[in-house]
Amino acid sequence: MGLLERFLRFGEEHDLISREHRTLLAVSGGRDSVLMVHLFAKAKLPFGIAHCNFQLRGQHADADEELVRNLAAEMEVPLFVKRFDTIAYARKQGISIEMAARALRYEWFEQIRSDQHYRYIALAHHQNDSVETVLLNLTRGTGIAGLHGILPKRGVLIRPLLFLTREEVTQTVLERNLVYREDESNFSTDYLRNKIRLEVVPRLKEINPSLERTFQENSRRFEEMETLLKNYSEQLRKKLFVETTSNTYQIELKALQELKPLRTLLYELFRPYQFLPEVLDDLVSIWQNDNRTGKQFFSDSYKLLLDRENLILQKKEPVDVPHQFLQPNQAVICQGFHLTVKLVEKPVKMNEFGKVAVDADKLLFPLLVRSWQEGDWFKPLGMKGKKKLSDFFISLKISRFHKKEIPLLVNGNGDIVWVVPHRMDDRYKITDKTKKVAILECI
């Protein structure tokens, strides 16, 4: 069976591809994503290309971008390119560069998919990526979900190259003389994934030359086991969780204590409520030792109360952003941050996480700081049309619980100027006609 036939068969088997719906391809310029583009084109599937320039590798990153631009032009498909100040974002969020790049790209991919009406976002992972993910998860500690590695489909994310090994990708790219870019950071063992790829996997392949195929078969088995566990947990949850009032459940403590295996089932039962494993471990430890009545345990949006004979599960009430007014060159404390507005005469262009510049002449003071309200909308920077804030929060993967905690900076005319600190409104951006600038900052 030829490569194209294998590609189509894998895509149809996992419901990844369709000639009736467009797919957004995430293309770095490396051999994997370049091959994915050519396979979609060969199969005559409708698609567009998205490329992130994280500005971390200087001229190398610019060369990657140029290659992707040329590839999109050659294929005559829509192209979306964005440059990120990744280092500033990572510093602002207090996270690693790797985590920052991941967060930025997935938020942006979802924004394009939603705004441009693509059905899926295609990522060019192959079998070796899945092997490395399993080994990485095992190294860090994982539940059963971490053992099946990368799945062909997860929500709107698809991985249509998972039927190929890295060796097959490389061989195909060389045979077809496809132009691609090599990321030199792939050869650095400073990154844990690279260390696994370059040092651990080769040793394992000495024991099992068909390592990728073995892991793929294991992945299928673990995925099926996860489905069984999930289904059983759902049935158990319906039986044990008794709803007493809205968003409040009573669970018999004795029934929970008799579960076997206890911790595995406990994690699955409370997974929808975002309780961390270590929190549930504390719960078990307390009820097994001294059963302290009144002890509480928390997730981001729920709390557990240890009663005498029952465990009470209750949804926490969201904390609304208090209404405050903001005048020029003032600051207010909001959700633990200082929100400031500074007026400057010299026009500047700026749009970074936690700090934006807007046209001051369009502002009507005082500005209002408040929470989300039903029906709120704005025009995200770079978009032509307006977007409901509820949809925007979904694209950021902000839960319905937490969206009430996101500060909104509202103009005197009612326009939402800034969804703090995520996105400003396009109507207030700096233009050539701007005479006075307001710097909005959340620190």
Short mmCIF file of C-alpha atoms in Angstrom, two decimals:
data_model
loop_
_atom_site.label_atom_id
_atom_site.label_comp_id
_atom_site.label_asym_id
_atom_site.label_seq_id
_atom_site.Cartn_x
_atom_site.Cartn_y
_atom_site.Cartn_z
CA MET A 1 0.00 0.00 0.00
CA GLY A 2 1.38 3.38 -1.02
CA LEU A 3 1.94 6.30 1.34
CA LEU A 4 -1.07 8.28 0.10
CA GLU A 5 -3.34 5.26 0.47
CA ARG A 6 -2.07 4.69 4.03
CA PHE A 7 -2.63 8.36 4.83
CA LEU A 8 -6.22 8.28 3.54
CA ARG A 9 -6.98 4.97 5.25
CA PHE A 10 -5.65 6.20 8.62
CA GLY A 11 -7.56 9.48 8.27
CA GLU A 12 -10.83 7.73 7.42
CA GLU A 13 -10.38 5.12 10.16
CA HIS A 14 -10.07 7.82 12.83
CA ASP A 15 -12.41 10.35 11.18
CA LEU A 16 -9.64 12.92 10.70
CA ILE A 17 -10.10 14.09 7.12
CA SER A 18 -12.92 15.17 4.85
CA ARG A 19 -13.19 16.93 1.52
CA GLU A 20 -16.25 18.74 2.86
CA HIS A 21 -14.45 20.54 5.69
CA ARG A 22 -11.29 22.66 5.78
CA THR A 23 -8.39 21.78 8.05
CA LEU A 24 -5.86 24.22 9.52
CA LEU A 25 -2.35 22.74 9.29
CA ALA A 26 0.19 23.82 11.94
CA VAL A 27 3.39 24.08 9.93
CA SER A 28 6.77 24.82 11.51
CA GLY A 29 8.78 24.23 8.34
CA GLY A 30 10.31 20.99 9.63
CA ARG A 31 10.22 17.75 7.67
CA ASP A 32 7.14 16.38 9.50
CA SER A 33 4.86 19.35 8.87
CA VAL A 34 6.14 19.86 5.31
CA LEU A 35 5.28 16.24 4.50
CA MET A 36 1.83 16.74 6.04
CA VAL A 37 1.22 19.70 3.72
CA HIS A 38 2.19 17.69 0.66
CA LEU A 39 -0.04 14.77 1.69
CA PHE A 40 -3.05 17.04 2.15
CA ALA A 41 -2.35 18.63 -1.23
CA LYS A 42 -1.86 15.26 -2.94
CA ALA A 43 -5.13 14.00 -1.47
CA LYS A 44 -6.86 17.21 -2.68
CA LEU A 45 -8.11 18.02 0.81
CA PRO A 46 -9.03 21.68 1.55
CA PHE A 47 -6.64 23.27 4.02
CA GLY A 48 -4.90 26.41 5.23
CA ILE A 49 -1.50 26.88 6.89
CA ALA A 50 -0.66 28.51 10.23
CA HIS A 51 2.93 29.30 11.27
CA CYS A 52 4.21 30.63 14.59
CA ASN A 53 7.42 32.63 14.80
CA PHE A 54 8.34 32.62 18.48
CA GLN A 55 11.36 34.88 17.82
CA LEU A 56 13.65 32.63 19.83
CA ARG A 57 16.15 31.58 17.16
CA GLY A 58 16.94 34.83 15.36
CA GLN A 59 17.64 34.42 11.64
CA HIS A 60 16.86 30.70 11.80
CA ALA A 61 13.27 31.44 12.88
CA ASP A 62 12.93 34.03 10.10
CA ALA A 63 14.19 31.47 7.57
CA ASP A 64 11.57 28.99 8.83
CA GLU A 65 8.88 31.60 8.31
CA GLU A 66 10.10 32.38 4.79
CA LEU A 67 10.04 28.70 3.84
CA VAL A 68 6.45 28.32 5.09
CA ARG A 69 5.39 31.46 3.22
CA ASN A 70 6.88 30.03 0.01
CA LEU A 71 5.20 26.68 0.62
CA ALA A 72 1.78 28.28 1.09
CA ALA A 73 2.26 30.34 -2.07
CA GLU A 74 3.27 27.21 -3.99
CA MET A 75 0.16 25.36 -2.76
CA GLU A 76 -2.04 28.45 -3.27
CA VAL A 77 -3.68 28.06 0.14
CA PRO A 78 -4.53 30.58 2.90
CA LEU A 79 -1.61 31.44 5.18
CA PHE A 80 -1.64 32.76 8.74
CA VAL A 81 1.62 33.90 10.34
CA LYS A 82 2.13 35.46 13.75
CA ARG A 83 5.23 36.60 15.65
CA PHE A 84 5.20 36.24 19.42
CA ASP A 85 7.27 37.90 22.13
CA THR A 86 7.61 34.52 23.82
CA ILE A 87 10.25 35.52 26.35
CA ALA A 88 8.17 38.45 27.64
CA TYR A 89 5.09 36.25 27.91
CA ALA A 90 6.99 33.52 29.79
CA ARG A 91 8.45 36.08 32.19
CA LYS A 92 5.04 37.66 32.78
CA GLN A 93 3.39 34.29 33.46
CA GLY A 94 6.30 32.88 35.46
CA ILE A 95 6.52 29.79 33.24
CA SER A 96 9.16 28.15 31.06
CA ILE A 97 9.80 29.25 27.48
CA GLU A 98 8.55 25.84 26.28
CA MET A 99 5.27 26.17 28.17
CA ALA A 100 4.85 29.76 26.98
CA ALA A 101 5.29 28.77 23.33
CA ARG A 102 2.78 25.95 23.75
CA ALA A 103 0.17 28.21 25.34
CA LEU A 104 0.63 30.94 22.73
CA ARG A 105 0.40 28.68 19.72
CA TYR A 106 -2.64 26.71 20.83
CA GLU A 107 -4.57 29.86 21.76
CA TRP A 108 -3.75 31.40 18.40
CA PHE A 109 -4.53 28.21 16.42
CA GLU A 110 -7.94 27.98 18.09
CA GLN A 111 -8.60 31.66 17.37
CA ILE A 112 -7.95 31.11 13.66
CA ARG A 113 -9.94 27.88 13.57
CA SER A 114 -12.95 29.54 15.18
CA ASP A 115 -12.79 32.83 13.26
CA GLN A 116 -12.07 31.28 9.85
CA HIS A 117 -14.36 28.25 10.27
CA TYR A 118 -11.85 25.44 9.99
CA ARG A 119 -13.06 22.11 11.36
CA TYR A 120 -9.80 20.76 12.76
CA ILE A 121 -6.26 21.82 13.62
CA ALA A 122 -3.76 19.28 12.24
CA LEU A 123 -0.47 18.67 14.06
CA ALA A 124 2.35 16.70 12.42
CA HIS A 125 3.16 14.27 15.25
CA HIS A 126 4.30 10.77 14.26
CA GLN A 127 4.73 7.47 16.13
CA ASN A 128 8.10 8.40 17.64
CA ASP A 129 6.56 11.51 19.19
CA SER A 130 3.99 9.28 20.87
CA VAL A 131 6.70 6.93 22.18
CA GLU A 132 8.62 9.88 23.62
CA THR A 133 5.46 11.27 25.23
CA VAL A 134 4.75 7.97 27.03
CA LEU A 135 8.33 7.74 28.29
CA LEU A 136 8.21 11.39 29.37
CA ASN A 137 4.94 10.81 31.23
CA LEU A 138 6.34 7.74 32.97
CA THR A 139 9.40 9.73 34.01
CA ARG A 140 7.29 12.50 35.54
CA GLY A 141 4.52 10.27 36.90
CA THR A 142 1.21 9.59 35.16
CA GLY A 143 -2.20 8.00 35.33
CA ILE A 144 -3.61 5.65 32.72
CA ALA A 145 -4.31 8.56 30.35
CA GLY A 146 -0.57 9.20 30.08
CA LEU A 147 0.14 5.64 28.97
CA HIS A 148 -1.69 5.77 25.65
CA GLY A 149 0.55 8.56 24.39
CA ILE A 150 -0.66 10.89 21.66
CA LEU A 151 -4.11 10.11 20.27
CA PRO A 152 -5.08 10.64 16.60
CA LYS A 153 -7.90 12.96 17.69
CA ARG A 154 -8.45 15.02 20.82
CA GLY A 155 -11.29 17.49 20.43
CA VAL A 156 -10.47 19.71 17.44
CA LEU A 157 -6.80 18.61 17.38
CA ILE A 158 -5.93 15.86 14.92
CA ARG A 159 -2.66 14.10 14.16
CA PRO A 160 -2.92 12.53 10.69
CA LEU A 161 0.74 11.35 10.56
CA LEU A 162 0.58 9.00 13.56
CA PHE A 163 0.68 6.03 11.19
CA LEU A 164 4.30 6.91 10.28
CA THR A 165 7.59 6.50 12.14
CA ARG A 166 10.25 9.21 12.14
CA GLU A 167 12.39 7.04 9.84
CA GLU A 168 9.52 6.75 7.34
CA VAL A 169 8.98 10.53 7.40
CA THR A 170 12.68 11.18 6.78
CA GLN A 171 12.93 8.61 4.00
CA THR A 172 9.83 9.98 2.23
CA VAL A 173 11.00 13.59 2.45
CA LEU A 174 14.41 12.67 1.01
CA GLU A 175 12.95 10.51 -1.76
CA ARG A 176 10.60 13.30 -2.85
CA ASN A 177 13.22 16.05 -2.47
CA LEU A 178 10.92 18.10 -0.27
CA VAL A 179 12.40 21.36 1.01
CA TYR A 180 12.31 21.70 4.79
CA ARG A 181 14.14 23.38 7.66
CA GLU A 182 15.99 21.60 10.46
CA ASP A 183 15.56 23.02 13.97
CA GLU A 184 19.02 22.80 15.52
CA SER A 185 17.49 22.71 19.02
CA ASN A 186 16.25 19.18 18.22
CA PHE A 187 19.81 17.97 18.74
CA SER A 188 20.33 19.59 22.13
CA THR A 189 20.05 17.33 25.18
CA ASP A 190 19.25 20.38 27.32
CA TYR A 191 15.58 19.49 26.78
CA LEU A 192 14.22 16.38 28.50
CA ARG A 193 12.26 15.22 25.44
CA ASN A 194 15.40 15.46 23.30
CA LYS A 195 17.36 13.49 25.89
CA ILE A 196 14.75 10.72 25.67
CA ARG A 197 14.79 10.89 21.87
CA LEU A 198 18.55 10.89 21.45
CA GLU A 199 19.72 8.73 24.37
CA VAL A 200 16.89 6.56 25.74
CA VAL A 201 14.92 5.47 22.65
CA PRO A 202 17.99 4.18 20.73
CA ARG A 203 18.84 1.89 23.68
CA LEU A 204 15.27 0.59 23.82
CA LYS A 205 15.34 -0.07 20.07
CA GLU A 206 18.38 -2.25 20.59
CA ILE A 207 16.08 -4.48 22.68
CA ASN A 208 13.04 -4.10 20.42
CA PRO A 209 13.70 -2.84 16.86
CA SER A 210 9.91 -2.55 16.34
CA LEU A 211 9.53 -0.24 19.33
CA GLU A 212 7.19 2.22 17.59
CA ARG A 213 4.79 -0.49 16.45
CA THR A 214 4.79 -2.06 19.92
CA PHE A 215 4.01 1.27 21.54
CA GLN A 216 1.23 1.90 19.00
CA GLU A 217 -0.39 -1.43 19.91
CA ASN A 218 0.04 -0.66 23.62
CA SER A 219 -1.49 2.76 23.04
CA ARG A 220 -4.64 1.18 21.61
CA ARG A 221 -4.95 -1.18 24.59
CA PHE A 222 -4.43 1.59 27.16
CA GLU A 223 -6.94 3.81 25.38
CA GLU A 224 -9.52 1.02 25.58
CA MET A 225 -8.71 0.49 29.27
CA GLU A 226 -9.15 4.21 29.88
CA THR A 227 -12.56 4.08 28.19
CA LEU A 228 -13.62 1.14 30.38
CA LEU A 229 -12.48 2.93 33.53
CA LYS A 230 -14.21 6.14 32.47
CA ASN A 231 -17.51 4.37 31.75
CA TYR A 232 -17.42 2.45 35.05
CA SER A 233 -16.63 5.64 36.96
CA GLU A 234 -19.55 7.45 35.36
CA GLN A 235 -21.92 4.67 36.44
CA LEU A 236 -20.43 4.69 39.93
CA ARG A 237 -20.74 8.46 40.14
CA LYS A 238 -24.46 8.33 39.29
CA LYS A 239 -24.94 5.75 42.04
CA LEU A 240 -22.90 7.39 44.81
CA PHE A 241 -23.31 11.14 44.20
CA VAL A 242 -26.71 12.19 45.52
CA GLU A 243 -27.69 15.73 44.54
CA THR A 244 -29.25 17.45 47.54
CA THR A 245 -29.46 21.01 46.21
CA SER A 246 -28.27 22.73 43.07
CA ASN A 247 -24.52 22.06 42.59
CA THR A 248 -24.30 20.23 45.94
CA TYR A 249 -23.81 16.46 46.27
CA GLN A 250 -23.76 14.14 49.26
CA ILE A 251 -21.58 11.01 49.05
CA GLU A 252 -21.65 8.25 51.66
CA LEU A 253 -18.18 8.07 53.15
CA LYS A 254 -18.35 4.35 53.89
CA ALA A 255 -19.17 3.57 50.24
CA LEU A 256 -16.11 5.54 49.11
CA GLN A 257 -13.86 3.83 51.65
CA GLU A 258 -14.88 0.40 50.35
CA LEU A 259 -13.86 1.15 46.75
CA LYS A 260 -11.13 -1.09 45.32
CA PRO A 261 -8.70 -0.03 44.00
CA LEU A 262 -9.43 2.98 46.19
CA ARG A 263 -7.17 5.74 44.89
CA THR A 264 -7.60 4.93 41.20
CA LEU A 265 -11.39 5.03 41.43
CA LEU A 266 -11.33 8.08 43.68
CA TYR A 267 -9.24 10.01 41.14
CA GLU A 268 -11.64 9.07 38.34
CA LEU A 269 -14.77 9.89 40.35
CA PHE A 270 -13.55 13.39 41.14
CA ARG A 271 -11.73 14.07 37.87
CA PRO A 272 -14.62 16.20 36.43
CA TYR A 273 -14.31 18.48 39.46
CA GLN A 274 -10.56 19.19 38.90
CA PHE A 275 -9.29 17.86 42.25
CA LEU A 276 -5.54 17.20 42.15
CA PRO A 277 -4.35 13.70 43.09
CA GLU A 278 -2.39 15.03 46.07
CA VAL A 279 -5.55 16.70 47.45
CA LEU A 280 -7.43 13.39 47.25
CA ASP A 281 -4.44 11.64 48.87
CA ASP A 282 -4.76 14.08 51.79
CA LEU A 283 -8.46 13.28 52.00
CA VAL A 284 -7.80 9.54 52.21
CA SER A 285 -5.04 10.01 54.76
CA ILE A 286 -7.27 12.08 57.03
CA TRP A 287 -10.30 9.80 56.94
CA GLN A 288 -8.08 6.76 57.51
CA ASN A 289 -6.29 8.29 60.50
CA ASP A 290 -8.40 10.67 62.53
CA ASN A 291 -11.48 11.45 60.39
CA ARG A 292 -11.45 15.13 61.31
CA THR A 293 -15.02 16.31 60.76
CA GLY A 294 -15.27 19.72 59.12
CA LYS A 295 -12.00 19.47 57.17
CA GLN A 296 -12.28 21.02 53.69
CA PHE A 297 -10.48 20.26 50.42
CA PHE A 298 -10.46 22.50 47.36
CA SER A 299 -10.09 22.46 43.59
CA ASP A 300 -10.28 25.56 41.41
CA SER A 301 -14.08 25.49 41.26
CA TYR A 302 -15.26 22.94 43.86
CA LYS A 303 -14.82 22.13 47.53
CA LEU A 304 -15.17 18.92 49.54
CA LEU A 305 -16.35 18.94 53.15
CA LEU A 306 -15.58 15.92 55.33
CA ASP A 307 -18.72 15.38 57.42
CA ARG A 308 -19.33 12.67 60.03
CA GLU A 309 -20.71 10.01 57.70
CA ASN A 310 -20.73 11.80 54.38
CA LEU A 311 -18.55 13.77 52.02
CA ILE A 312 -20.19 16.95 50.76
CA LEU A 313 -19.22 18.13 47.27
CA GLN A 314 -20.17 21.72 46.49
CA LYS A 315 -19.46 24.16 43.70
CA LYS A 316 -17.60 27.26 44.85
CA GLU A 317 -19.16 30.61 44.09
CA PRO A 318 -17.12 32.66 41.62
CA VAL A 319 -15.59 35.86 42.92
CA ASP A 320 -16.78 38.73 40.75
CA VAL A 321 -14.43 41.55 39.84
CA PRO A 322 -15.51 44.51 42.02
CA HIS A 323 -16.72 47.56 40.11
CA GLN A 324 -14.06 50.29 40.19
CA PHE A 325 -13.50 53.48 38.23
CA LEU A 326 -10.14 54.35 36.73
CA GLN A 327 -8.97 57.87 35.88
CA PRO A 328 -5.89 58.87 33.82
CA ASN A 329 -2.55 58.28 35.54
CA GLN A 330 -4.24 56.35 38.33
CA ALA A 331 -4.05 52.75 39.51
CA VAL A 332 -6.53 50.36 41.11
CA ILE A 333 -5.95 47.00 42.74
CA CYS A 334 -7.91 44.34 40.92
CA GLN A 335 -7.77 40.56 41.49
CA GLY A 336 -4.39 40.96 43.17
CA PHE A 337 -2.91 43.06 40.33
CA HIS A 338 -2.30 46.77 39.85
CA LEU A 339 -4.21 48.06 36.83
CA THR A 340 -2.91 51.40 35.56
CA VAL A 341 -3.60 53.95 32.82
CA LYS A 342 -0.82 56.34 31.80
CA LEU A 343 -1.18 59.03 29.15
CA VAL A 344 1.80 59.81 26.90
CA GLU A 345 2.16 62.34 24.09
CA LYS A 346 4.42 60.39 21.76
CA PRO A 347 2.57 57.77 19.71
CA VAL A 348 3.90 54.27 20.33
CA LYS A 349 2.77 50.86 19.17
CA MET A 350 2.69 48.11 21.73
CA ASN A 351 0.79 44.89 22.27
CA GLU A 352 2.31 42.48 24.75
CA PHE A 353 0.82 40.28 27.42
CA GLY A 354 -0.18 42.46 30.37
CA LYS A 355 0.56 45.76 28.63
CA VAL A 356 -1.16 47.44 25.67
CA ALA A 357 -1.24 50.88 24.04
CA VAL A 358 -4.53 52.39 22.88
CA ASP A 359 -5.67 55.62 21.23
CA ALA A 360 -6.24 57.92 24.21
CA ASP A 361 -8.51 60.31 22.27
CA LYS A 362 -11.06 57.52 21.93
CA LEU A 363 -11.28 56.98 25.70
CA LEU A 364 -14.09 58.50 27.76
CA PHE A 365 -13.06 58.70 31.41
CA PRO A 366 -13.60 57.37 33.95
CA LEU A 367 -13.03 53.84 32.68
CA LEU A 368 -14.90 51.07 34.46
CA VAL A 369 -13.36 47.82 35.70
CA ARG A 370 -15.92 45.03 35.99
CA SER A 371 -16.67 41.33 35.40
CA TRP A 372 -18.14 39.61 32.37
CA GLN A 373 -21.88 40.01 31.82
CA GLU A 374 -24.23 38.03 29.62
CA GLY A 375 -24.18 39.41 26.07
CA ASP A 376 -20.75 41.08 26.35
CA TRP A 377 -18.81 41.30 23.10
CA PHE A 378 -15.75 43.05 21.70
CA LYS A 379 -13.66 43.17 18.55
CA PRO A 380 -10.40 41.27 19.29
CA LEU A 381 -7.26 42.96 17.97
CA GLY A 382 -6.62 41.79 14.42
CA MET A 383 -10.19 40.62 13.77
CA LYS A 384 -12.59 42.22 11.31
CA GLY A 385 -15.76 41.24 13.13
CA LYS A 386 -16.97 41.22 16.71
CA LYS A 387 -16.83 38.20 19.02
CA LYS A 388 -18.88 37.25 22.04
CA LEU A 389 -16.75 37.22 25.18
CA SER A 390 -18.19 33.84 26.14
CA ASP A 391 -16.82 32.40 22.86
CA PHE A 392 -13.50 34.18 23.38
CA PHE A 393 -13.16 32.63 26.85
CA ILE A 394 -13.85 29.20 25.38
CA SER A 395 -11.04 29.71 22.85
CA LEU A 396 -8.71 30.49 25.80
CA LYS A 397 -9.98 27.40 27.64
CA ILE A 398 -11.19 29.60 30.50
CA SER A 399 -13.91 27.76 32.39
CA ARG A 400 -17.40 29.13 32.90
CA PHE A 401 -16.53 29.39 36.57
CA HIS A 402 -13.40 31.49 36.08
CA LYS A 403 -14.68 33.84 33.38
CA LYS A 404 -16.37 35.96 36.06
CA GLU A 405 -12.93 36.55 37.57
CA ILE A 406 -11.44 38.07 34.39
CA PRO A 407 -11.27 41.90 34.68
CA LEU A 408 -12.74 43.91 31.81
CA LEU A 409 -11.68 47.52 31.21
CA VAL A 410 -14.74 49.30 29.84
CA ASN A 411 -14.82 52.69 28.12
CA GLY A 412 -17.25 55.44 29.17
CA ASN A 413 -19.38 54.63 26.09
CA GLY A 414 -19.74 50.98 27.13
CA ASP A 415 -17.13 49.48 24.76
CA ILE A 416 -14.85 46.82 26.18
CA VAL A 417 -11.37 48.26 25.58
CA TRP A 418 -9.32 45.42 27.09
CA VAL A 419 -10.00 41.89 28.29
CA VAL A 420 -7.30 41.99 30.96
CA PRO A 421 -4.63 40.79 30.35
CA HIS A 422 -5.49 38.74 27.26
CA ARG A 423 -6.63 40.91 24.33
CA MET A 424 -7.42 44.55 23.56
CA ASP A 425 -10.18 45.76 21.26
CA ASP A 426 -9.20 46.41 17.65
CA ARG A 427 -11.24 49.66 17.55
CA TYR A 428 -8.84 51.27 20.04
CA LYS A 429 -5.53 50.32 18.43
CA ILE A 430 -2.86 52.88 17.53
CA THR A 431 -3.08 54.21 13.97
CA ASP A 432 -1.24 56.82 11.90
CA LYS A 433 -3.89 59.34 13.01
CA THR A 434 -3.26 58.76 16.72
CA LYS A 435 -2.02 61.84 18.55
CA LYS A 436 -2.12 60.78 22.18
CA VAL A 437 -1.56 57.30 23.63
CA ALA A 438 -2.82 55.60 26.77
CA ILE A 439 -0.63 52.81 28.16
CA LEU A 440 -2.77 50.20 29.93
CA GLU A 441 -0.82 47.85 32.16
CA CYS A 442 -1.64 45.01 34.55
CA ILE A 443 1.26 44.22 36.90
#
